[in-house]
Short mmCIF file of C-alpha atoms and ligand atoms in Angstrom, two decimals:
data_model
loop_
_atom_site.label_atom_id
_atom_site.label_comp_id
_atom_site.label_asym_id
_atom_site.label_seq_id
_atom_site.Cartn_x
_atom_site.Cartn_y
_atom_site.Cartn_z
CA UNK D 706 0.00 0.00 0.00
CA UNK D 707 2.74 2.38 1.06
CA UNK D 708 4.67 1.70 -2.10
CA UNK D 709 1.60 2.35 -4.19
CA UNK D 710 1.09 5.75 -2.65
CA UNK D 711 4.72 6.60 -3.19
CA UNK D 712 4.48 5.63 -6.84
CA UNK D 713 1.34 7.70 -7.23
CA UNK D 714 3.05 10.63 -5.58
CA UNK D 715 6.06 10.28 -7.80
CA UNK D 716 3.82 10.25 -10.87
CA UNK D 717 1.91 13.29 -9.70
CA UNK D 718 5.09 15.24 -9.05
CA UNK D 719 6.33 14.25 -12.47
CA UNK D 720 3.19 15.31 -14.29
CA UNK D 721 3.02 18.62 -12.45
CA UNK D 722 6.59 19.22 -13.48
CA UNK D 723 5.81 18.27 -17.07
CA UNK D 724 2.83 20.58 -17.29
CA UNK D 725 4.90 23.44 -15.91
CA UNK D 726 7.56 22.79 -18.50
CA UNK D 727 7.99 25.98 -20.45
CA UNK D 728 10.74 26.31 -23.01
CA UNK D 729 13.26 27.77 -20.58
CA UNK D 730 13.09 24.70 -18.34
CA UNK D 731 13.53 22.43 -21.32
CA UNK D 732 16.20 24.52 -23.02
CA UNK D 733 18.60 23.92 -20.17
CA UNK D 734 18.16 20.14 -20.53
CA UNK D 735 20.09 20.43 -23.79
CA UNK D 736 23.19 22.25 -22.60
CA UNK D 737 26.48 21.03 -24.06
CA UNK D 738 29.04 19.54 -21.66
CA UNK D 739 32.17 21.56 -20.94
CA UNK D 740 34.79 18.86 -21.40
CA UNK D 741 35.33 15.68 -23.38
CA UNK D 742 35.19 12.62 -21.12
CA UNK D 743 37.90 9.96 -21.32
CA UNK D 744 38.58 6.90 -19.14
CA UNK D 745 41.34 7.10 -16.50
CA UNK D 746 43.09 4.26 -18.30
CA UNK D 747 43.32 6.29 -21.52
CA UNK D 748 43.43 10.03 -20.88
CA UNK D 749 43.23 12.44 -23.82
CA UNK D 750 46.60 13.70 -25.02
CA UNK D 751 47.58 15.60 -28.15
CA UNK D 752 50.23 13.00 -28.97
CA UNK D 753 47.78 10.10 -28.85
CA UNK D 754 45.32 12.12 -30.92
CA UNK D 755 47.97 12.69 -33.61
CA UNK D 756 48.84 9.01 -33.72
CA UNK D 757 45.16 8.02 -33.70
CA UNK D 758 44.42 10.37 -36.57
CA UNK D 759 47.15 8.82 -38.71
CA UNK D 760 45.87 5.32 -37.93
CA UNK D 761 42.24 6.31 -38.60
CA UNK D 762 43.05 7.55 -42.11
CA UNK D 763 45.59 4.85 -42.97
CA UNK D 764 44.37 2.15 -45.40
CA UNK D 765 47.35 0.01 -44.40
CA UNK D 766 45.23 -1.04 -41.42
CA UNK D 767 43.32 -3.28 -43.82
CA UNK D 768 44.72 -6.48 -45.28
CA UNK D 769 44.68 -5.32 -48.89
CA UNK D 770 45.60 -1.73 -47.95
CA UNK D 771 42.42 -0.53 -49.64
CA UNK D 772 40.23 0.56 -46.72
CA UNK D 773 40.74 2.83 -43.72
CA UNK D 774 38.34 3.76 -40.95
CA UNK D 775 37.80 7.00 -42.85
CA UNK D 776 36.60 5.09 -45.94
CA UNK D 777 33.36 4.56 -44.03
CA UNK D 778 33.62 7.29 -41.39
CA UNK D 779 34.56 10.12 -43.71
CA UNK D 780 34.84 13.82 -42.86
CA UNK D 781 33.07 14.47 -46.18
CA UNK D 782 29.99 12.58 -44.96
CA UNK D 783 29.82 13.79 -41.36
CA UNK D 784 31.99 10.88 -40.29
CA UNK D 785 29.74 8.31 -41.90
CA UNK D 786 29.69 7.17 -45.56
CA UNK D 787 26.45 8.50 -47.03
CA UNK D 788 25.62 4.96 -48.16
CA UNK D 789 22.60 2.79 -47.41
CA UNK D 790 24.78 -0.32 -47.40
CA UNK D 791 28.43 0.13 -46.37
CA UNK D 792 31.20 -0.98 -48.72
CA UNK D 793 31.86 -4.68 -48.20
CA UNK D 794 28.43 -5.34 -46.66
CA UNK D 795 26.65 -5.82 -50.00
CA UNK D 796 26.53 -9.59 -49.62
CA UNK D 797 25.42 -9.61 -45.99
CA UNK D 798 21.91 -10.76 -45.20
CA UNK D 799 21.28 -7.91 -42.80
CA UNK D 800 23.66 -5.09 -43.60
CA UNK D 801 23.64 -2.10 -41.24
CA UNK D 802 24.16 1.51 -42.16
CA UNK D 803 27.37 3.19 -40.97
CA UNK D 804 26.72 5.46 -37.96
CA UNK D 805 28.68 8.65 -37.45
CA UNK D 806 31.59 8.62 -35.00
CA UNK D 807 31.07 12.26 -34.04
CA UNK D 808 30.49 12.73 -30.29
CA UNK D 809 31.49 9.12 -29.76
CA UNK D 810 33.36 10.13 -26.58
CA UNK D 811 29.97 10.15 -24.88
CA UNK D 812 28.71 6.81 -26.19
CA UNK D 813 27.79 4.38 -23.43
CA UNK D 814 27.09 1.44 -25.72
CA UNK D 815 28.56 1.16 -29.19
CA UNK D 816 27.21 -0.29 -32.42
CA UNK D 817 23.53 -0.29 -33.37
CA UNK D 818 22.98 -3.21 -30.98
CA UNK D 819 25.36 -2.08 -28.23
CA UNK D 820 27.69 -5.05 -28.55
CA UNK D 821 30.84 -3.05 -27.77
CA UNK D 822 31.19 -1.15 -24.52
CA UNK D 823 34.05 1.24 -25.21
CA UNK D 824 35.79 2.94 -28.09
CA UNK D 825 38.92 1.00 -27.16
CA UNK D 826 37.07 -2.33 -27.39
CA UNK D 827 35.30 -1.32 -30.59
CA UNK D 828 38.43 -0.30 -32.51
CA UNK D 829 39.70 -3.82 -33.19
CA UNK D 830 36.34 -5.05 -34.53
CA UNK D 831 36.38 -3.35 -37.96
CA UNK D 832 40.08 -4.18 -38.42
CA UNK D 833 39.43 -7.87 -37.94
CA UNK D 834 35.94 -8.21 -39.47
CA UNK D 835 36.22 -10.18 -42.74
CA UNK D 836 33.83 -8.00 -44.75
CA UNK D 837 35.47 -4.82 -43.50
CA UNK D 838 39.25 -4.46 -43.11
CA UNK D 839 39.74 -8.22 -42.97
CA UNK D 840 43.08 -8.17 -41.16
CA UNK D 841 44.39 -9.57 -37.87
CA UNK D 842 46.05 -7.68 -35.06
CA UNK D 843 49.31 -9.69 -34.97
CA UNK D 844 50.06 -9.04 -38.62
CA UNK D 845 48.97 -5.42 -38.31
CA UNK D 846 51.33 -4.84 -35.37
CA UNK D 847 54.13 -6.28 -37.48
CA UNK D 848 53.21 -4.22 -40.56
CA UNK D 849 53.09 -0.96 -38.61
CA UNK D 850 56.45 -1.83 -37.05
CA UNK D 851 57.94 -1.84 -40.53
CA UNK D 852 56.64 1.65 -41.34
CA UNK D 853 59.39 3.99 -40.15
CA UNK D 854 57.09 6.99 -39.87
CA UNK D 855 55.04 5.37 -37.10
CA UNK D 856 57.98 4.98 -34.72
CA UNK D 857 58.15 8.63 -33.54
CA UNK D 858 54.37 8.80 -33.32
CA UNK D 859 54.14 5.81 -30.95
CA UNK D 860 57.14 7.12 -29.05
CA UNK D 861 55.66 10.50 -28.31
CA UNK D 862 52.26 8.99 -27.52
CA UNK D 863 53.47 6.29 -25.12
CA UNK D 864 57.07 7.07 -24.18
CA UNK D 865 58.59 4.27 -26.28
CA UNK D 866 58.09 2.97 -29.81
CA UNK D 867 56.58 -0.40 -28.91
CA UNK D 868 53.49 -1.19 -30.97
CA UNK D 869 50.73 -3.29 -29.42
CA UNK D 870 47.07 -3.95 -30.17
CA UNK D 871 46.15 -2.06 -27.03
CA UNK D 872 48.14 1.02 -28.03
CA UNK D 873 46.58 1.03 -31.49
CA UNK D 874 43.10 0.79 -29.98
CA UNK D 875 43.80 3.50 -27.39
CA UNK D 876 45.05 5.93 -30.04
CA UNK D 877 42.09 5.29 -32.36
CA UNK D 878 39.73 5.82 -29.42
CA UNK D 879 41.48 9.03 -28.42
CA UNK D 880 41.33 10.53 -31.90
CA UNK D 881 37.63 9.73 -32.17
CA UNK D 882 36.95 11.38 -28.80
CA UNK D 883 38.15 14.65 -30.30
CA UNK D 884 35.47 14.60 -33.00
CA UNK D 885 32.87 16.80 -31.32
CA UNK D 886 30.01 18.61 -33.07
CA UNK D 887 30.58 22.29 -33.65
CA UNK D 888 28.42 24.75 -31.75
CA UNK D 889 25.18 25.03 -33.74
CA UNK D 890 22.55 27.75 -33.83
CA UNK D 891 20.49 25.60 -31.44
CA UNK D 892 23.37 25.66 -28.92
CA UNK D 893 23.48 29.44 -29.10
CA UNK D 894 19.75 29.53 -28.44
CA UNK D 895 20.16 27.18 -25.47
CA UNK D 896 22.79 29.57 -24.15
CA UNK D 897 20.22 32.36 -24.20
CA UNK D 898 20.52 33.98 -27.64
CA UNK D 899 16.79 34.15 -28.39
CA UNK D 900 17.34 35.16 -31.99
CA UNK D 901 19.72 32.31 -32.82
CA UNK D 902 16.99 30.12 -34.29
CA UNK D 903 13.85 31.05 -36.21
CA UNK D 904 10.40 31.27 -34.64
CA UNK D 905 9.43 28.24 -36.71
CA UNK D 906 12.32 26.23 -35.24
CA UNK D 907 11.31 27.35 -31.74
CA UNK D 908 7.83 26.02 -32.36
CA UNK D 909 9.43 22.85 -33.73
CA UNK D 910 11.32 22.48 -30.44
CA UNK D 911 7.97 22.51 -28.63
CA UNK D 912 6.54 19.91 -31.01
CA UNK D 913 9.66 17.78 -30.48
CA UNK D 914 9.29 17.90 -26.70
CA UNK D 915 5.53 17.79 -26.39
CA UNK D 916 3.08 16.65 -29.04
CA UNK D 917 5.48 14.37 -30.99
CA UNK D 918 7.22 13.05 -27.86
CA UNK D 919 10.54 12.73 -29.68
CA UNK D 920 12.33 13.67 -26.46
CA UNK D 921 11.07 10.49 -24.81
CA UNK D 922 14.08 8.85 -26.49
CA UNK D 923 16.12 11.63 -28.13
CA UNK D 924 17.29 13.33 -24.92
CA UNK D 925 20.02 15.67 -23.72
CA UNK D 926 22.52 17.61 -25.83
CA UNK D 927 23.30 14.59 -28.05
CA UNK D 928 19.62 13.82 -28.49
CA UNK D 929 19.85 10.21 -27.34
CA UNK D 930 18.99 8.29 -24.19
CA UNK D 931 21.81 5.83 -24.99
CA UNK D 932 19.21 3.11 -24.86
CA UNK D 933 17.59 0.67 -27.27
CA UNK D 934 14.08 0.67 -28.70
CA UNK D 935 11.98 -1.05 -31.31
CA UNK D 936 10.46 1.82 -33.26
CA UNK D 937 8.57 -0.57 -35.52
CA UNK D 938 10.66 -0.53 -38.70
CA UNK D 939 9.94 -3.28 -41.20
CA UNK D 940 13.38 -4.91 -40.99
CA UNK D 941 14.20 -8.57 -40.26
CA UNK D 942 17.22 -7.56 -38.16
CA UNK D 943 16.59 -8.29 -34.46
CA UNK D 944 19.23 -5.75 -33.40
CA UNK D 945 19.88 -6.09 -29.68
CA UNK D 946 17.57 -9.12 -29.76
CA UNK D 947 20.40 -11.05 -31.42
CA UNK D 948 22.31 -11.04 -28.13
CA UNK D 949 19.51 -10.74 -25.55
CA UNK D 950 17.18 -13.67 -24.75
CA UNK D 951 13.89 -13.67 -26.62
CA UNK D 952 12.02 -13.45 -23.29
CA UNK D 953 13.19 -9.87 -22.99
CA UNK D 954 10.50 -8.81 -25.41
CA UNK D 955 11.31 -5.09 -25.58
CA UNK D 956 14.87 -5.78 -26.78
CA UNK D 957 13.73 -7.65 -29.91
CA UNK D 958 14.11 -5.42 -33.00
CA UNK D 959 15.63 -2.83 -30.66
CA UNK D 960 18.36 -0.49 -31.89
CA UNK D 961 20.33 2.23 -30.21
CA UNK D 962 18.77 5.67 -30.30
CA UNK D 963 21.04 7.63 -32.66
CA UNK D 964 22.05 11.24 -32.16
CA UNK D 965 20.10 13.87 -34.10
CA UNK D 966 23.00 16.31 -34.31
CA UNK D 967 24.50 17.02 -37.69
CA UNK D 968 22.04 14.85 -39.59
CA UNK D 969 22.88 14.57 -43.29
CA UNK D 970 20.42 16.42 -45.52
CA UNK D 971 19.08 13.33 -47.29
CA UNK D 972 20.00 10.53 -44.93
CA UNK D 973 20.17 7.66 -45.31
CA UNK D 974 18.55 7.28 -41.90
CA UNK D 975 17.95 4.31 -39.59
CA UNK D 976 20.04 1.15 -39.00
CA UNK D 977 18.99 -0.19 -42.39
CA UNK D 978 19.28 3.12 -44.22
CA UNK D 979 15.64 2.74 -45.22
CA UNK D 980 14.68 6.43 -45.10
CA UNK D 981 16.11 9.25 -47.13
CA UNK D 982 14.35 12.34 -45.86
CA UNK D 983 12.96 13.80 -42.66
CA UNK D 984 9.39 13.92 -44.00
CA UNK D 985 9.50 10.12 -44.25
CA UNK D 986 10.92 9.86 -40.73
CA UNK D 987 8.18 12.04 -39.27
CA UNK D 988 5.48 10.15 -41.17
CA UNK D 989 6.81 6.92 -39.65
CA UNK D 990 6.50 8.32 -36.13
CA UNK D 991 3.02 9.71 -36.83
CA UNK D 992 1.89 6.23 -37.96
CA UNK D 993 3.52 4.69 -34.89
CA UNK D 994 5.47 1.85 -36.55
CA UNK D 995 4.71 -1.86 -36.94
CA UNK D 996 2.54 -3.16 -34.12
CA UNK D 997 4.35 -6.11 -32.55
CA UNK D 998 5.01 -7.17 -28.93
CA UNK D 999 8.43 -5.54 -28.88
CA UNK D 1000 7.25 -2.13 -30.14
CA UNK D 1001 8.30 0.58 -27.68
CA UNK D 1002 5.45 1.86 -25.56
CA UNK D 1003 6.63 5.37 -26.40
CA UNK D 1004 5.56 4.78 -29.99
CA UNK D 1005 1.95 5.96 -29.97
CA UNK D 1006 0.57 7.44 -33.19
CA UNK D 1007 -0.15 11.17 -33.43
CA UNK D 1008 -0.93 13.63 -36.16
CA UNK D 1009 0.86 16.87 -36.91
CA UNK D 1010 -0.38 19.73 -39.06
CA UNK D 1011 1.67 20.65 -42.14
CA UNK D 1012 2.93 23.67 -40.21
CA UNK D 1013 4.01 21.55 -37.24
CA UNK D 1014 5.90 19.18 -39.55
CA UNK D 1015 7.69 22.08 -41.20
CA UNK D 1016 8.48 23.52 -37.74
CA UNK D 1017 9.86 20.20 -36.51
CA UNK D 1018 12.14 19.93 -39.55
CA UNK D 1019 13.26 23.54 -39.12
CA UNK D 1020 14.16 22.68 -35.53
CA UNK D 1021 16.11 19.54 -36.49
CA UNK D 1022 18.14 21.61 -38.94
CA UNK D 1023 19.28 23.94 -36.16
CA UNK D 1024 21.20 20.99 -34.68
CA UNK D 1025 23.64 21.14 -37.56
CA UNK D 1026 26.98 22.66 -36.61
CA UNK D 1027 28.61 22.13 -40.02
CA UNK D 1028 31.74 20.16 -40.94
CA UNK D 1029 34.60 19.96 -38.45
CA UNK D 1030 37.71 21.97 -39.29
CA UNK D 1031 39.99 19.01 -39.77
CA UNK D 1032 41.98 17.87 -42.74
CA UNK D 1033 43.26 14.35 -43.37
CA UNK D 1034 46.82 13.78 -42.08
CA UNK D 1035 49.91 13.02 -44.13
CA UNK D 1036 50.37 9.32 -43.73
CA UNK D 1037 53.57 8.04 -42.06
CA UNK D 1038 56.16 7.01 -44.65
CA UNK D 1039 57.63 3.54 -45.05
C1 HEC S 875 33.40 -0.90 -44.26
C2 HEC S 875 32.92 0.24 -43.53
C3 HEC S 875 33.52 0.51 -42.17
C4 HEC S 875 34.86 0.62 -41.83
C5 HEC S 875 36.06 0.43 -42.72
C6 HEC S 875 34.88 0.99 -40.44
N1 HEC S 875 33.61 1.11 -39.94
FE1 HEC S 875 33.08 1.70 -38.09
N2 HEC S 875 31.18 1.16 -38.45
C7 HEC S 875 30.70 0.69 -39.66
C8 HEC S 875 29.37 0.15 -39.47
C9 HEC S 875 28.48 -0.44 -40.54
C10 HEC S 875 29.07 0.29 -38.09
C11 HEC S 875 27.81 -0.20 -37.38
C12 HEC S 875 27.92 -1.71 -37.21
C13 HEC S 875 26.85 -2.31 -36.33
O1 HEC S 875 26.23 -1.60 -35.54
O2 HEC S 875 26.64 -3.52 -36.40
C14 HEC S 875 30.23 0.95 -37.49
C15 HEC S 875 30.31 1.34 -36.15
C16 HEC S 875 31.38 2.03 -35.62
C17 HEC S 875 31.40 2.65 -34.32
C18 HEC S 875 30.25 2.71 -33.33
C19 HEC S 875 29.46 3.99 -33.48
C20 HEC S 875 28.20 3.98 -32.67
O3 HEC S 875 27.42 4.93 -32.76
O4 HEC S 875 27.94 3.03 -31.93
C21 HEC S 875 32.65 3.19 -34.14
C22 HEC S 875 33.16 3.95 -32.94
C23 HEC S 875 33.41 2.89 -35.33
N3 HEC S 875 32.60 2.21 -36.22
C24 HEC S 875 34.74 3.19 -35.50
C25 HEC S 875 35.51 2.65 -36.54
C26 HEC S 875 36.96 2.63 -36.55
C27 HEC S 875 37.87 3.16 -35.46
C28 HEC S 875 37.33 2.05 -37.73
C29 HEC S 875 38.72 1.72 -38.22
C30 HEC S 875 39.55 0.89 -37.35
C31 HEC S 875 36.09 1.73 -38.44
N4 HEC S 875 35.03 2.09 -37.68
C32 HEC S 875 36.05 1.18 -39.71
C33 HEC S 875 31.37 0.73 -40.86
C34 HEC S 875 32.76 0.80 -40.97
C1 HEC S 876 10.78 5.08 -28.71
C2 HEC S 876 11.95 5.93 -28.79
C3 HEC S 876 11.98 6.96 -29.90
C4 HEC S 876 11.08 7.99 -30.15
C5 HEC S 876 9.82 8.33 -29.39
C6 HEC S 876 11.61 8.70 -31.29
N1 HEC S 876 12.77 8.12 -31.72
FE1 HEC S 876 13.81 8.64 -33.35
N2 HEC S 876 14.94 6.97 -33.18
C7 HEC S 876 14.86 6.04 -32.17
C8 HEC S 876 15.63 4.88 -32.49
C9 HEC S 876 15.83 3.66 -31.61
C10 HEC S 876 16.15 5.10 -33.78
C11 HEC S 876 16.97 4.11 -34.60
C12 HEC S 876 16.00 3.03 -35.08
C13 HEC S 876 16.58 2.01 -36.01
O1 HEC S 876 17.42 2.33 -36.84
O2 HEC S 876 16.12 0.84 -35.90
C14 HEC S 876 15.70 6.44 -34.18
C15 HEC S 876 16.06 7.07 -35.36
C16 HEC S 876 15.72 8.38 -35.68
C17 HEC S 876 16.26 9.12 -36.80
C18 HEC S 876 17.32 8.62 -37.77
C19 HEC S 876 18.70 9.07 -37.34
C20 HEC S 876 19.80 8.35 -38.02
O3 HEC S 876 20.96 8.76 -37.87
O4 HEC S 876 19.54 7.35 -38.69
C21 HEC S 876 15.68 10.35 -36.79
C22 HEC S 876 15.94 11.50 -37.75
C23 HEC S 876 14.77 10.37 -35.68
N3 HEC S 876 14.82 9.16 -35.02
C24 HEC S 876 13.99 11.45 -35.32
C25 HEC S 876 12.94 11.36 -34.40
C26 HEC S 876 11.88 12.34 -34.28
C27 HEC S 876 11.78 13.61 -35.09
C28 HEC S 876 11.02 11.86 -33.33
C29 HEC S 876 9.70 12.45 -32.89
C30 HEC S 876 8.73 12.61 -33.96
C31 HEC S 876 11.57 10.61 -32.84
N4 HEC S 876 12.72 10.33 -33.53
C32 HEC S 876 11.00 9.82 -31.85
C33 HEC S 876 14.11 6.20 -31.00
C34 HEC S 876 13.03 7.05 -30.91
#
């Protein structure tokens, strides 16, 4: 009985809070963090970033020297590839679209299904995946050891020139942590510049937080709750359900909520790259997605007016901070 009352109280407090929510309360929920987080075991340093950048752009990390991380996570495509199906995945039964690596310092679970838990752990996966870089770490360590230009880079990053899998992974992780979205017009508005975004975008922000309930999942400055949901896409891929027992119904067809910052103009969007514009995305949410047991309970249908749709899109566009000022490195010489 006591517990029940407490729960009721908690709900009441919550709904009072929600109904009081004016845009100033909500604006502050979206404030950017002041510093880039990094684990104690791999602090950010300029030297590791320089090494990581060289590794990230170096196709010699793949067996046939034809593919680097930047082939698929390219600065020209907002650190993704602009493709529905990534290079090499054409023959896969359930190919997944390449996510951006911007703001990856803040990721709590990596990959669409969360199967990697840190940038360090993730970094070896593409190198060793047969349909991606198709190499192995032992041979890679040896190959890099034979490239003279890498010696000083490892030395200044780690104090000596020894090359190990762990050092490669730590440098790749460090470089990626430095890829942070530029300040966008939305950020300036959050900071109090009322003119930074249009009136239409301000209305779109209200639609996003209220009627369309996008903020139920796309939360905080990165616009993600770092969690997994089935939003009812017609895709055979079980996502997180591939690794979580079928009894955990809500994790079947569940994918990680992606960031909404710096969205490419014409997608492709979603884990399967199945949508190519924001109108399509909004229509999907209005319809509420495929009804199945795993469908997120946050996915209830709603209807927006043409004006509200235009406002919502105008708002999403204010999250675009433009390309990062970063040019590809000169690759270390043999
Ligand atoms: C052939 C294209 C390709 C290459 C090359 C590639 N990636 Fe990826 N990357 C992907 C795809 C596709 C995914 C999503 C896979 C999934 O979720 O199953 C991904 C996911 C990631 C993620 C997780 C992002 C997130 O939001 O969870 C990171 C980080 C990443 N890659 C870094 C790298 C690094 C570092 C390299 C080089 C060592 C690399 N990638 C090489 C295609 C590629
Ligand atoms: C139930 C949680 C949830 C709600 C509510 C929700 N989203 Fe999503 N959103 C997700 C997930 C999860 C994905 C990835 C789904 C997938 O690929 O299977 C996604 C993907 C997207 C994408 C594609 C991004 C990309 O990089 O591919 C956009 C754009 C988007 N949502 C916008 C919105 C908007 C606008 C709303 C409100 C109308 C909204 N979302 C409501 C969870 C949600």
